[in-house]
PDB file of C-alpha atoms in Angstrom:
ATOM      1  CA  UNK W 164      81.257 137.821-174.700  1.00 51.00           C
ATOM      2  CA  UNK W 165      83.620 137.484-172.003  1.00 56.00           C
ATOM      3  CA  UNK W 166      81.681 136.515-169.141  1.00 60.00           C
ATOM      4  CA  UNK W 167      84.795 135.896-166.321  1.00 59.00           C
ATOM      5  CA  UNK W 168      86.917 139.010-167.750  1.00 62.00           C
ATOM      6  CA  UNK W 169      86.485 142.454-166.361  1.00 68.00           C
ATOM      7  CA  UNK W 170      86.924 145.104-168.675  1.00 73.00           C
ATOM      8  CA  UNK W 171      89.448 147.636-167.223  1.00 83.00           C
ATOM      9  CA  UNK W 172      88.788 151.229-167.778  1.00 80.00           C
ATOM     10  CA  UNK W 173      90.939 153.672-168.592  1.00 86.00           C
ATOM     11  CA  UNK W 174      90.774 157.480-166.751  1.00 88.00           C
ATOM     12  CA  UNK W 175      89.418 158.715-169.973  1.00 89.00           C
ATOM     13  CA  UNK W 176      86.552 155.653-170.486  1.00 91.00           C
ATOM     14  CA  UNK W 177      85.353 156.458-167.060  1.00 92.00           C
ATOM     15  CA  UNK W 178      85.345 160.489-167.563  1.00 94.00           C
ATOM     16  CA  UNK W 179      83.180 159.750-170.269  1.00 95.00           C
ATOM     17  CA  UNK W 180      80.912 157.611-168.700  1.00 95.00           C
ATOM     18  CA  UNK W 181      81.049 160.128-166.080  1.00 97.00           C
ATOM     19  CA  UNK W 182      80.154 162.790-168.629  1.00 97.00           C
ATOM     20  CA  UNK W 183      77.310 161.036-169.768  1.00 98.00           C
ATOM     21  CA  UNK W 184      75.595 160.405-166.463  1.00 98.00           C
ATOM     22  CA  UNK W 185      76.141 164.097-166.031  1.00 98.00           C
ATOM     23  CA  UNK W 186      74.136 165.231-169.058  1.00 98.00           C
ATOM     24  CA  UNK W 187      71.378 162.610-167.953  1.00 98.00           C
ATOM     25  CA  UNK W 188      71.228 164.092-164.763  1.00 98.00           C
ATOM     26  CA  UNK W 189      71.062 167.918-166.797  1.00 98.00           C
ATOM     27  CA  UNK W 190      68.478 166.626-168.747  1.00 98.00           C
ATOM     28  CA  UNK W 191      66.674 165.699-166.185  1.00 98.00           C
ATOM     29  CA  UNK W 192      66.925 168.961-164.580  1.00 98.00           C
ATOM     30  CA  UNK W 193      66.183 171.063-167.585  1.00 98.00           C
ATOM     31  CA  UNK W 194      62.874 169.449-167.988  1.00 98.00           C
ATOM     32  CA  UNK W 195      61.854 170.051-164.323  1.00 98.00           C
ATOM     33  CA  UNK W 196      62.932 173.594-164.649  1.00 98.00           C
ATOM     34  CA  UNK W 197      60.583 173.719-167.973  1.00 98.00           C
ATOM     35  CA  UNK W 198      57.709 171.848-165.962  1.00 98.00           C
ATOM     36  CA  UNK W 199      58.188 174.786-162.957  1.00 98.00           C
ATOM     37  CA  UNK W 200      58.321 177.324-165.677  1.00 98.00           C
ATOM     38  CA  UNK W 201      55.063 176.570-167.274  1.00 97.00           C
ATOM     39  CA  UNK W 202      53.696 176.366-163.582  1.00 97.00           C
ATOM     40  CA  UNK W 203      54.794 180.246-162.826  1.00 97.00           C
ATOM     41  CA  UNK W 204      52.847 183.393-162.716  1.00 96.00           C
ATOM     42  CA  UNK W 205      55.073 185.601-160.811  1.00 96.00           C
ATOM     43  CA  UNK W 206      56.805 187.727-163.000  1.00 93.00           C
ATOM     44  CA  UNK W 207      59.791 188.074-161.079  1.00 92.00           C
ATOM     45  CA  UNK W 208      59.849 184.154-160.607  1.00 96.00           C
ATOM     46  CA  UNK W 209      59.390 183.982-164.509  1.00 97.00           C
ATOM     47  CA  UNK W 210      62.775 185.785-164.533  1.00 96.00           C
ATOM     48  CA  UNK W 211      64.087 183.668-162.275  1.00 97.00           C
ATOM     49  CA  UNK W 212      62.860 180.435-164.455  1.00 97.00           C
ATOM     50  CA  UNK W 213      64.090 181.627-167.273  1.00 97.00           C
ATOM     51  CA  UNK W 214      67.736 182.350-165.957  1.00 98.00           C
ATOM     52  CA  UNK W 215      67.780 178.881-164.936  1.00 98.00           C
ATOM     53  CA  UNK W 216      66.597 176.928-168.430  1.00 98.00           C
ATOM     54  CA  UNK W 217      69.407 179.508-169.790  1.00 98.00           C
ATOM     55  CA  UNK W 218      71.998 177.928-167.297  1.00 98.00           C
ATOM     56  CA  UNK W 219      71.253 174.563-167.811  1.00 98.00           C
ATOM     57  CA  UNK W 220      71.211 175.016-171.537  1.00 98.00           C
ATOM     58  CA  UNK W 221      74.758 176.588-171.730  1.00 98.00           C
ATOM     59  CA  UNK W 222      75.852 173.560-168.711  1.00 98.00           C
ATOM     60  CA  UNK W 223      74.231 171.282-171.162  1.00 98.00           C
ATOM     61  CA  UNK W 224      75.846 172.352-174.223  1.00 98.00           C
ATOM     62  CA  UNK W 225      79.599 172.539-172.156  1.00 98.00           C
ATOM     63  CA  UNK W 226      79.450 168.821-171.170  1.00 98.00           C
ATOM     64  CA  UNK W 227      78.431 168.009-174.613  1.00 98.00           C
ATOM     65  CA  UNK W 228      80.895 169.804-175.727  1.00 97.00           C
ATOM     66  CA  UNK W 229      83.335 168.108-173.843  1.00 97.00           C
ATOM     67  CA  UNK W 230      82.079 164.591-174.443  1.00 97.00           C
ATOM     68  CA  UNK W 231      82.735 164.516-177.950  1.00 96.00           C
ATOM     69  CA  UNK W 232      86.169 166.270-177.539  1.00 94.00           C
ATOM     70  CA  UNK W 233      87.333 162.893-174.835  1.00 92.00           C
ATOM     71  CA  UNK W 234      85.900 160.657-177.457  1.00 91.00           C
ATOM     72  CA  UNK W 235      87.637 162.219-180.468  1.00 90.00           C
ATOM     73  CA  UNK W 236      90.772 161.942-178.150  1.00 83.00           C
ATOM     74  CA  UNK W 237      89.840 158.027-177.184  1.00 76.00           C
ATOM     75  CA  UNK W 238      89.516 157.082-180.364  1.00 78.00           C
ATOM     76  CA  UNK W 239      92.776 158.752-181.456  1.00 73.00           C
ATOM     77  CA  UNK W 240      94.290 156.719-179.072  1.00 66.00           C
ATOM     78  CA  UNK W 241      92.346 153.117-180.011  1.00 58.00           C
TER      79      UNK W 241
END
């Protein structure tokens, strides 16, 4: 381990450390929007719920996407 060395990052390293805070953060979300879900008895709010899991599903399933093209590309690069 190199304790007195900083590691520098490149653009890409920190986009996908980025990108992986940001599917935390979705998770995160999509579970609350499950929790509120179960919670609802309002039809039209049901709707409403379920619009938003949908969302955050296809949002979830973009960054992923995305991810795992930037680390394909980093480890071209290595």
């Amino acid at each position: 381990m190199n304790f007195g060395k900083k590691e520098i990052l490149t653009s890409e390293q920190i986009r996908i450390n980025d990108l992986k805070e940001e599917i935390r953060n979705c998770e995160i979300m999509l579970k609350r929007a499950e929790e509120m879900f179960d919670m609802t008895t309002d039809d039209y709010l049901i709707e409403a719920r379920i619009y938003e899991i949908k969302s955050l599903i296809k949002h979830h399933d973009y960054l992923i996407r995305t991810l795992k093209q930037l680390m394909q590309k980093e480890t071209i690069n290595v």
